XYZ file of C-alpha atoms in Angstrom:
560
model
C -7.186 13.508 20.704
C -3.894 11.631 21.703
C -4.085 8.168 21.183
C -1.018 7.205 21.672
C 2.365 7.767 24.427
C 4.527 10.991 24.374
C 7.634 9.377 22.923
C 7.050 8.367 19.483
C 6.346 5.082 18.447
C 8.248 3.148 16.024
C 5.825 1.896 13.141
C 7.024 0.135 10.350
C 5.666 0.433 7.193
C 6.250 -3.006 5.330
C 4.461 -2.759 1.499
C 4.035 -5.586 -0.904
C 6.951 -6.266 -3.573
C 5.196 -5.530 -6.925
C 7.221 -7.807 -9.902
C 8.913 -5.898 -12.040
C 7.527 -7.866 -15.141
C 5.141 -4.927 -16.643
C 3.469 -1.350 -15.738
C 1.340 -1.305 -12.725
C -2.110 -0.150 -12.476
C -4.800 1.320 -10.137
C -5.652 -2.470 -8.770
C -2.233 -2.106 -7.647
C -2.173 1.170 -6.139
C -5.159 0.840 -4.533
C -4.393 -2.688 -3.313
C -0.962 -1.838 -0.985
C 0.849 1.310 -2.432
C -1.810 4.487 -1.381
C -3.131 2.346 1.867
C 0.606 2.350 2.982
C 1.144 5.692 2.201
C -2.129 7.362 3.813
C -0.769 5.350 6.704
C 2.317 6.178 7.043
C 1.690 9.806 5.951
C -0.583 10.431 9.365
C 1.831 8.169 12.172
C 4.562 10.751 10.829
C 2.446 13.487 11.317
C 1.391 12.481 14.314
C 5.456 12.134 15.473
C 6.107 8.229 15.467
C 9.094 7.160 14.232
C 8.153 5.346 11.053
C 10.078 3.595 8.249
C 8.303 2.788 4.708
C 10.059 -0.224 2.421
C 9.418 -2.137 -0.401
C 10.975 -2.474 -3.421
C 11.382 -4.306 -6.947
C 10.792 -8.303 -6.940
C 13.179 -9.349 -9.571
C 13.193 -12.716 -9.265
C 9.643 -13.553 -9.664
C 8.955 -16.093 -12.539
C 6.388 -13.357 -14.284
C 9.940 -11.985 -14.885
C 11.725 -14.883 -16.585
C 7.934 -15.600 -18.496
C 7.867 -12.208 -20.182
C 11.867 -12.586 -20.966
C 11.863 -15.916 -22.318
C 8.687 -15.050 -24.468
C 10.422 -11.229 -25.523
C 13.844 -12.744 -26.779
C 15.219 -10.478 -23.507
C 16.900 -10.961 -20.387
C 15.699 -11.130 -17.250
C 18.065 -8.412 -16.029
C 16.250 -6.424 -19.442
C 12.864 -6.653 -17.892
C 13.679 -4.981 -14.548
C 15.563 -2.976 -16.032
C 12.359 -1.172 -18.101
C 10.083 -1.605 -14.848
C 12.279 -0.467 -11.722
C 12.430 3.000 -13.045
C 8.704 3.360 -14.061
C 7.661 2.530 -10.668
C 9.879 4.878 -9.099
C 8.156 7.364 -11.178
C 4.363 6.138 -10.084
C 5.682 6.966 -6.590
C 7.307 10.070 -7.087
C 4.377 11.449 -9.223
C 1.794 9.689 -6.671
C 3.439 10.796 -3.525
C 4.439 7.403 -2.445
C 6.778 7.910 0.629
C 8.644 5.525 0.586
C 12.085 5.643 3.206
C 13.879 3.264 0.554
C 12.025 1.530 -2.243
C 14.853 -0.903 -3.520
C 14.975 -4.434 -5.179
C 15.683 -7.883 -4.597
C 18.726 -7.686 -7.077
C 20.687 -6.045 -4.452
C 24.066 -8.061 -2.930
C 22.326 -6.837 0.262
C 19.280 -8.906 0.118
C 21.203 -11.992 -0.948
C 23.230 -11.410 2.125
C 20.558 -11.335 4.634
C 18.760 -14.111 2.498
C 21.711 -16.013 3.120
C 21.860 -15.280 6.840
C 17.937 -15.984 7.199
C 18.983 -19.845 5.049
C 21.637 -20.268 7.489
C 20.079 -19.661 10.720
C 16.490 -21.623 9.322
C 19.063 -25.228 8.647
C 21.390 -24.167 11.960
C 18.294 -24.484 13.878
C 16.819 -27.508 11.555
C 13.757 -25.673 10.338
C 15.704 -26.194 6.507
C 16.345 -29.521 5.155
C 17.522 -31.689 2.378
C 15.247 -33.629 0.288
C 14.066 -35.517 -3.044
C 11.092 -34.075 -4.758
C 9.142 -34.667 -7.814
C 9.130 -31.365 -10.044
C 7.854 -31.159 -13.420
C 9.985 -31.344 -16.471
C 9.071 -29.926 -19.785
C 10.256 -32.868 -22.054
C 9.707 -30.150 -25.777
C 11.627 -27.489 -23.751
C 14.350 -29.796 -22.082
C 14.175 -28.317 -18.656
C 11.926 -27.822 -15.194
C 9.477 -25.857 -14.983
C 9.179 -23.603 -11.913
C 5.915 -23.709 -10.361
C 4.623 -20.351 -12.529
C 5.445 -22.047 -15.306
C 2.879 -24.121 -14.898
C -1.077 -24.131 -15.646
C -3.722 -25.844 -14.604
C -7.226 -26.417 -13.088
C -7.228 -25.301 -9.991
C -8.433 -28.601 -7.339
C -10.340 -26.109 -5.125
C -12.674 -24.105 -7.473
C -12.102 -25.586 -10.674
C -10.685 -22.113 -11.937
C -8.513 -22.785 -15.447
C -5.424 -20.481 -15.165
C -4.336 -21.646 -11.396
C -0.759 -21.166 -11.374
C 1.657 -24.365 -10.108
C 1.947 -21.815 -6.947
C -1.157 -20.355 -6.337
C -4.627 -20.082 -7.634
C -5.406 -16.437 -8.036
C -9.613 -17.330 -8.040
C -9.626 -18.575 -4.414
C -6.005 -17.526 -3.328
C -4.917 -21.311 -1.744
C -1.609 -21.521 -2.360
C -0.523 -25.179 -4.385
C 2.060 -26.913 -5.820
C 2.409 -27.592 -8.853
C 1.349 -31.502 -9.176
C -1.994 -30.691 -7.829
C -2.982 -28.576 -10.537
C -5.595 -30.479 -12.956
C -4.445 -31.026 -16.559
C -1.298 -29.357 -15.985
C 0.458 -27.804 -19.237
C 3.822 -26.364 -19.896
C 3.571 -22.036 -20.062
C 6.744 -22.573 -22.793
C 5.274 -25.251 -25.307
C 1.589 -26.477 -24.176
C 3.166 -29.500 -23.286
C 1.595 -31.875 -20.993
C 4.426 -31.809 -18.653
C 6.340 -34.797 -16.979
C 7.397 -35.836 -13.124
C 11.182 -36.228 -12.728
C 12.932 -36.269 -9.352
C 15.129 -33.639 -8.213
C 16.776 -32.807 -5.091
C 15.921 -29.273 -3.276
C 16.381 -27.873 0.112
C 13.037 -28.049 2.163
C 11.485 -25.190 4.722
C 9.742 -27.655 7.652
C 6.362 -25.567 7.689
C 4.943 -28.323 9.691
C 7.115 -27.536 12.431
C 5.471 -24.458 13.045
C 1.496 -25.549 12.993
C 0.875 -25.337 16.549
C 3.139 -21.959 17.003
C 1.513 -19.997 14.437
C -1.871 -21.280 15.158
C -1.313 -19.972 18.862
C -0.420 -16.696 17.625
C -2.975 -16.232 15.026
C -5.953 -16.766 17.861
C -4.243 -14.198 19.226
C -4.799 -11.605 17.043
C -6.805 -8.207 17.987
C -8.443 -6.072 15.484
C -7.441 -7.787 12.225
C -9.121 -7.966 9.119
C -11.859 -10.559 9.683
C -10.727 -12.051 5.695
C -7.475 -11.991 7.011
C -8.215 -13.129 10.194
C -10.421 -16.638 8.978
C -8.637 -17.032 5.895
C -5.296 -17.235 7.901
C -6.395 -19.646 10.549
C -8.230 -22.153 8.155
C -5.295 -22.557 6.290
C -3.291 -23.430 9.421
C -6.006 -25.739 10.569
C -6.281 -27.586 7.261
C -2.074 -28.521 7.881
C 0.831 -27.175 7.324
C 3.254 -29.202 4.741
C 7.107 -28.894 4.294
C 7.762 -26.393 1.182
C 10.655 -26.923 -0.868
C 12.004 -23.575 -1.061
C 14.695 -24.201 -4.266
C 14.425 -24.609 -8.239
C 16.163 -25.619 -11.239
C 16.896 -22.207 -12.033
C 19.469 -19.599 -12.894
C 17.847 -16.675 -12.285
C 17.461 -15.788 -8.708
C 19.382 -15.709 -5.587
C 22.438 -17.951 -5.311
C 22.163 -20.692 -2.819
C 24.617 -20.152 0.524
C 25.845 -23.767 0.540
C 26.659 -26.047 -2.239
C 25.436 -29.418 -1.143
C 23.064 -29.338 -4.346
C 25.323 -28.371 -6.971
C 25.208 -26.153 -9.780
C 21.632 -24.696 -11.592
C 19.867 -24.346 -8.244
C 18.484 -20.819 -6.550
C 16.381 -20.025 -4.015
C 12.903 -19.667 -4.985
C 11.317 -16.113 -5.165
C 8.287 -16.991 -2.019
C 11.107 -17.859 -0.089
C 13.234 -14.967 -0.627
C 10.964 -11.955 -1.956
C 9.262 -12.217 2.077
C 12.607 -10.945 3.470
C 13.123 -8.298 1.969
C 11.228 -6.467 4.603
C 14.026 -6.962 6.582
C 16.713 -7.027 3.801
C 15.319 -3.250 2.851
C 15.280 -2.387 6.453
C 18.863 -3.380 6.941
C 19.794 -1.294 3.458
C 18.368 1.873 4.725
C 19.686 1.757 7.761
C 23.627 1.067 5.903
C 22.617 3.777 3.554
C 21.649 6.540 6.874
C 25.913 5.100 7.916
C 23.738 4.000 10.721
C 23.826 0.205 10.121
C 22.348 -0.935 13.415
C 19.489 1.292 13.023
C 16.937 -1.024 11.495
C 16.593 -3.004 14.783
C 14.547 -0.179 16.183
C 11.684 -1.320 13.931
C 12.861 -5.206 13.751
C 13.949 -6.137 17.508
C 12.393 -4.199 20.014
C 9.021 -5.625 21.033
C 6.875 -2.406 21.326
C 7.907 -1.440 17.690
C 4.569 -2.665 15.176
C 4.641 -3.820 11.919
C 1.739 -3.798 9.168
C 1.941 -5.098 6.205
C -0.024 -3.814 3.050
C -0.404 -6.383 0.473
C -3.208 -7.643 -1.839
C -5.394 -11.062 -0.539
C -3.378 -13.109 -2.906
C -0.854 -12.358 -0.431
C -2.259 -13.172 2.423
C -0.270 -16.672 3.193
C 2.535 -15.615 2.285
C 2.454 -12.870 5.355
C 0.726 -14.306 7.904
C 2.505 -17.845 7.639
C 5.309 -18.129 5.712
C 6.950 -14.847 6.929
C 5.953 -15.163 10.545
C 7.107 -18.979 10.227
C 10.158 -17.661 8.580
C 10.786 -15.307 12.006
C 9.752 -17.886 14.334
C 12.620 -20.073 13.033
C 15.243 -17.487 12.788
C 14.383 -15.826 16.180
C 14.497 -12.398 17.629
C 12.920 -10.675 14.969
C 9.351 -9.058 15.790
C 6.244 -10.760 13.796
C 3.942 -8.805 12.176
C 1.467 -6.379 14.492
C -0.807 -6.647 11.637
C -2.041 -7.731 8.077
C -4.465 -4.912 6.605
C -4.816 -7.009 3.333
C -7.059 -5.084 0.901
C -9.459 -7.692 -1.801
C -9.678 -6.555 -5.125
C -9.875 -3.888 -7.524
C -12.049 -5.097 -10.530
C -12.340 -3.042 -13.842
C -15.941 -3.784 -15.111
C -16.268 -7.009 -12.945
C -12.597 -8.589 -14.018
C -10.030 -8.417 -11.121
C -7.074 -6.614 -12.438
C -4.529 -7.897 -13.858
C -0.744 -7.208 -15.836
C -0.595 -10.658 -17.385
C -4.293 -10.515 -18.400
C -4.396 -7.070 -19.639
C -7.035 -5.682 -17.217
C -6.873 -2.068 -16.078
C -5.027 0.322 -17.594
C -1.528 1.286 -16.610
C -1.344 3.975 -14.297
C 1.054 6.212 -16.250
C -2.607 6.956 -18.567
C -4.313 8.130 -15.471
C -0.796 10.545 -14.512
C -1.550 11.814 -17.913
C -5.162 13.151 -17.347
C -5.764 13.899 -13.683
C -4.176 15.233 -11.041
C -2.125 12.783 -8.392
C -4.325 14.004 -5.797
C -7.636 13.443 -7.705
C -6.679 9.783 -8.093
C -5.000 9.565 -4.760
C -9.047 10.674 -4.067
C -10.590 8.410 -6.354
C -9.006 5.395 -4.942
C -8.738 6.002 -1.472
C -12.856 6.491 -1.115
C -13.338 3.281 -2.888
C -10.561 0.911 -1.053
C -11.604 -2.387 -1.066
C -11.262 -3.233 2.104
C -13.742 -5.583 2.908
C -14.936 -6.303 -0.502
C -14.191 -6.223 -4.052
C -14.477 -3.364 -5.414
C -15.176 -2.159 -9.116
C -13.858 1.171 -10.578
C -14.867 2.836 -13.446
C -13.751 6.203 -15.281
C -16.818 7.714 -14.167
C -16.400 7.093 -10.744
C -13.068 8.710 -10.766
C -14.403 11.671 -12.776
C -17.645 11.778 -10.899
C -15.570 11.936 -7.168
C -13.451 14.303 -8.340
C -16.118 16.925 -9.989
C -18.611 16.331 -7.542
C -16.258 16.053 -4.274
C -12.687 17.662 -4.694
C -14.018 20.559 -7.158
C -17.583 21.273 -5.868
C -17.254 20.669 -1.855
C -13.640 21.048 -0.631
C -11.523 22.884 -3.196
C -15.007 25.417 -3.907
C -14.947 26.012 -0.306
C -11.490 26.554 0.223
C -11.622 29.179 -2.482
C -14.646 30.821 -1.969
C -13.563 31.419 1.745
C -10.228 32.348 1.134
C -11.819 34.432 -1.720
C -14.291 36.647 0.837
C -11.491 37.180 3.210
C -8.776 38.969 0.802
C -11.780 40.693 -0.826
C -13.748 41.844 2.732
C -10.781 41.907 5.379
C -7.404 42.469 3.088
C -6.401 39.067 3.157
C -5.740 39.268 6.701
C -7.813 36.897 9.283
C -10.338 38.786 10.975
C -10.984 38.931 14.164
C -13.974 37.389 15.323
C -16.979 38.649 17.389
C -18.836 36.605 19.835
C -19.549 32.833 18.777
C -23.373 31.722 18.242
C -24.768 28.277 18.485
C -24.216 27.501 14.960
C -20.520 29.010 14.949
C -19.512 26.553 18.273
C -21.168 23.114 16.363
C -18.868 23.799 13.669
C -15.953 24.249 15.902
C -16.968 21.539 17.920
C -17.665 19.218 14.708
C -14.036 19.949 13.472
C -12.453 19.034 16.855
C -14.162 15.731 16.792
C -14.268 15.382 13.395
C -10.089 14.905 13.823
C -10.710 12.705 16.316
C -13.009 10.411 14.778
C -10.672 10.641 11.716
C -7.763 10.115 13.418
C -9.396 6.929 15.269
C -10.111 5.253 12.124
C -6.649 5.883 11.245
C -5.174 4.079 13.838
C -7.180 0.880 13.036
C -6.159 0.996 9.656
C -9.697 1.999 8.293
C -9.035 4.499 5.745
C -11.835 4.655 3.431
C -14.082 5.332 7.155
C -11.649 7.898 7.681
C -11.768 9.804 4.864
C -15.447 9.756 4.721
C -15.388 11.341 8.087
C -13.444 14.373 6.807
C -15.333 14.833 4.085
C -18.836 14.981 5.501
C -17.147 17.779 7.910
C -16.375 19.346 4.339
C -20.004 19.650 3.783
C -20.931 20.329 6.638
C -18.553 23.795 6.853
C -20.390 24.158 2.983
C -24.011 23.881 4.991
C -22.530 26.822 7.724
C -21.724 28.921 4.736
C -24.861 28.931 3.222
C -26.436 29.780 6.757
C -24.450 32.386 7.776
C -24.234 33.850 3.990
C -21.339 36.062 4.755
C -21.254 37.291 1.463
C -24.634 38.725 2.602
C -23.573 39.892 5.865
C -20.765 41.990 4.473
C -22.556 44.929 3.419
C -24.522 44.694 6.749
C -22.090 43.368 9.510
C -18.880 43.633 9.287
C -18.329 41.778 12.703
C -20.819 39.098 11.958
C -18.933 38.433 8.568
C -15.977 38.298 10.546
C -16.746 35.579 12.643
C -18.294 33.595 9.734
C -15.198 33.638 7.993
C -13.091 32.865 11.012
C -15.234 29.851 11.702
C -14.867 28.704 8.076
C -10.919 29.511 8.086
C -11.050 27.108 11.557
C -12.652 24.437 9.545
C -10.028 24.801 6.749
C -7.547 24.260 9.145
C -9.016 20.885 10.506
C -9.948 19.775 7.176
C -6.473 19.964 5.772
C -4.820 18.371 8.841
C -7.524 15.093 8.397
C -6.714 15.125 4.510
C -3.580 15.095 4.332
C -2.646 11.725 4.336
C -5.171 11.168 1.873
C -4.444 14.562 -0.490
C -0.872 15.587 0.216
C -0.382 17.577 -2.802
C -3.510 20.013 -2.409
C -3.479 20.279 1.859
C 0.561 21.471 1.673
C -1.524 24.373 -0.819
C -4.327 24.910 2.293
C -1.183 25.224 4.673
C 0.439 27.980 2.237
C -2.760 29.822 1.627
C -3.258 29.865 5.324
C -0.185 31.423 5.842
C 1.445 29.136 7.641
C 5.205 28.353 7.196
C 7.065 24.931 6.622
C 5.887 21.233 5.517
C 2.093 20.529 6.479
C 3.966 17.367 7.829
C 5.962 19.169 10.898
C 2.730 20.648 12.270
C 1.848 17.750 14.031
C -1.983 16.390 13.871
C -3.771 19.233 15.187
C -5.742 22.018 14.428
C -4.898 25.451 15.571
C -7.195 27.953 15.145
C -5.867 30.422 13.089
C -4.323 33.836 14.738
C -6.222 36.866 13.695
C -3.714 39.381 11.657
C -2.356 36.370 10.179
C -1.376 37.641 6.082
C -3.073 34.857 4.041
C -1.782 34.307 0.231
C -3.331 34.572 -2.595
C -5.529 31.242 -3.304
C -5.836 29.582 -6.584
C -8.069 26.548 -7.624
C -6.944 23.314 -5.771
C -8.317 21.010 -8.400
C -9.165 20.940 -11.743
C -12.924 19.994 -13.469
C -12.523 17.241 -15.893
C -14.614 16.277 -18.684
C -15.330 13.171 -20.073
C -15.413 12.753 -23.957
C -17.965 10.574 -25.565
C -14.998 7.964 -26.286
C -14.951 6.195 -22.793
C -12.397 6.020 -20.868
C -10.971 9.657 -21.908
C -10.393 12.291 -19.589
C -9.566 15.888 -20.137
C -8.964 18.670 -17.563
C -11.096 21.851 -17.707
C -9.256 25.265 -17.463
């Protein structure tokens, strides 16, 4: 199957900004990081031109929150966090093409750009607002430092920017019995004067082009366009701060920055432009940005949704020139025993533990079969554990062996040469053919979790053709018949590691070796060869490794 034109593609890769305030977990990963990777892992393979960024937030208020109540600075707290997640992706096989931060003088530069063009073009304006003021703490309060009952669902710990219950987006003097995150304080209304993005301007535009909208996420989809419908309102997009990026014109005076939803958004582009600077090929980012058959999909949480399918696009309406998203794959929620996950709240553990006790593949597995796509969904150790024994161990890494096993043992380690094929030998080489192309269908409308699911009931199948043909039976009896068995089987290998390895990168660039097959699994494009009799295969060990669960829950130990 070739679902797309000859000439590659150009497929950017745009993946939420996590805040460097505290250790991620698997809500996280699950959420944006391993979608976006699985993603762009098969339009590489597949030979479109594809470029992966994210990187730090650094100027979200989480930040300033955890410094203020540590003693640190804010410039402390990133500090710690950058590096660990650079780690989560290196151990996780995250491939990212530049994960950076929003600390750079880069992004302020193109933030600037982005402020100038929005007021050239009057889409930014000057205005009076009423912000709260903490009158224990002797300052505003940015909107996160703000709590409240939410006026929607009546949820307690709404933020003054967003409710994280029902995901509507507020300000801070809707919130019900507001209180100050620094004292408790009932906090008090004072004017200020802030630089305004004209939202409004854009309600009929982005309507327009949300209607228009093919194969989205139906969440996505509503949720955007209800939002629009209800009206769009003029955001002020400064604070009373001094943490954050510096304002590009100084009709406000001193103590002002831009606030983080305005800026952390561009950073798409910002990280774009950086890569491209970084490759000494500074124009090369408008490949992705400018030329209208290039696509863009953005993996980000629900919380985000707004933020990406209004602000942003409203954001690259008024600048101009710039594509809009191609689409919003925003996963729902993680939940650990029914509580969405959360850093600030102390649900889910950080994903460092799970590095510790299983392999980046098994939880790379874990996740990707239970991606909440459509729903919430709830993960336990024992689903992890039970996936992994029952699925990676038992079906696929069992099979690869025990094929791989027969061959060196019956034929030298060489691939055989088969006899005739029988019905049951073509519907397994005609399952793996279509099994790719069903797999790589779902990949191309961004349903993973279908896609994996495909691949793996072609894993049990090529199990069920085993235990029909029984070549370890046959060997004593047949030696062409045990031949073609193990061809078939070797086929199916071959298939299976081409469909999986977006999903398991780690363990299919093993398959490739063991095949004998030279170079990155990557390079060899999405298809499935069958393999050339004579070929020297290598010496295969166990892909994955059993783990068992102590009484204790939550701990994990690897079998030998």
């Amino acid at each position: 199957m070739n679902t797309h034109a000859p000439s590659p593609r150009r497929i950017l890769v745009a993946v939420a900004w996590p805040y460097a305030n505290g250790s991620l977990h698997l809500g996280h990963i699950a959420g944006a990081y391993l979608p976006a990777d699985i993603f762009a892992r098969y339009h590489r393979m597949v030979g479109d031109d594809v470029l992966m960024v994210s990187g730090s937030d650094t100027h979200g208020t989480p930040i300033t929150v955890r410094a203020d109540a540590e003693g640190r600075t804010p410039q402390q707290v990133v500090d710690e966090f950058h590096p660990e997640f650079l780690r989560y992706w290196r151990e996780l096989g995250i491939s990212f093409d530049l994960f950076t931060s929003t600390g750079t003088e880069n992004h302020a530069e193109v933030t600037h750009d982005i402020f100038r063009r929005l007021m050239a073009n009057g889409y930014i304006y000057k205005g009076t607002t009423s912000q709260f003021y903490d009158p224990q703490a002797q300052r505003f309060l940015p909107d996160r430092y703000v709590e409240g009952a939410c006026p929607h669902c009546a949820y307690e710990k709404a933020r003054g920017d967003q409710c994280d219950n029902c995901g509507r987006t507020l300000d801070p003097d809707q919130l019900i019995n507001p209180r100050s995150k620094l004292t408790g304080a009932t906090p008090e209304a004072r004017d200020t004067e802030h630089f305004f993005l004209k939202l409004s301007a854009f309600q009929e535009p982005l309507l327009a082009w949300l209607r228009s909208r093919e194969g989205w996420r139906k969440h996505v989809l509503n949720f955007s366009i209800g939002f629009v419908e209800e009206g769009l309102h003029d955001r002020a997009i400064t604070r009373d701060l001094e943490w954050g990026v510096t304002l590009p014109v100084e009709d406000l005076g001193p103590g002002k920055r831009i606030y983080v939803w305005f800026e952390a958004v561009i950073g798409y582009l910002s990280a774009s432009k950086e890569w491209a600077k970084l490759r000494g090929e500074p124009d090369a980012w408008k490949k992705w940005w400018e030329d209208p058959e290039a696509r863009g999909y953005y993996f980000i949480g629900k919380d985000n949704i707004p933020f990406h399918t209004i602000v942003w696009p409203a954001i690259l309406m008024g600048y101009g020139g710039l594509n809009l998203p191609f689409d919003v794959p925003a996963n729902q929620y993680v939940t650990f025993k029914g509580e969405k996950a959360s850093k600030s709240e102390g649900v889910g553990e950080p994903v460092l533990s799970y590095l510790e006790r299983y392999q980046p593949d098994a939880i790379r597995y874990g996740l990707a079969a239970n991606l909440p796509e459509t729903s919430d969904t709830d993960l336990t150790e024992a689903e992890l554990v039970r996936r992994n024994n029952d699925e990676l161990v038992a079906t696929w890494g069992n099979h690869v062996n025990r094929v791989l096993a027969m061959t060196h043992k019956n034929f030298d380690g060489i691939v055989p040469q088969p006899g005739p094929f029988d019905e049951r030998d073509q519907r397994l080489l005609e399952g793996a053919a279509a099994m790719l192309d069903g797999v790589q269908a779902h990949l191309e409308a961004v349903h993973l979790k279908a896609a994996l699911h495909a691949a793996m009931a072609l894993a049990q199948e090529a199990n069920a053709y085993l235990s029909d043909t029984e070549p370890w039976k046959t060997a004593k009896t047949d030696r062409e018949r045990t031949a073609t068995s193990l061809y078939v089987a070797l086929c199916a290998i071959n298939a299976l590691k081409v469909a999986l390895y977006p999903f398991l990168p780690f363990s299919s660039q093993k398959v490739h070796d063991y095949l004998g097959l030279t170079g990155a699994i990557e390079d060899a494009g999405w298809e499935a060869r069958r393999p050339e009799p004579g070929t020297k295969l290598q010496q295969p060990e166990p892909l994955f490794k059993k783990i068992e669960v102590a009484e204790v829950e939550g701990e994990a130990r690897l079998s030998a």
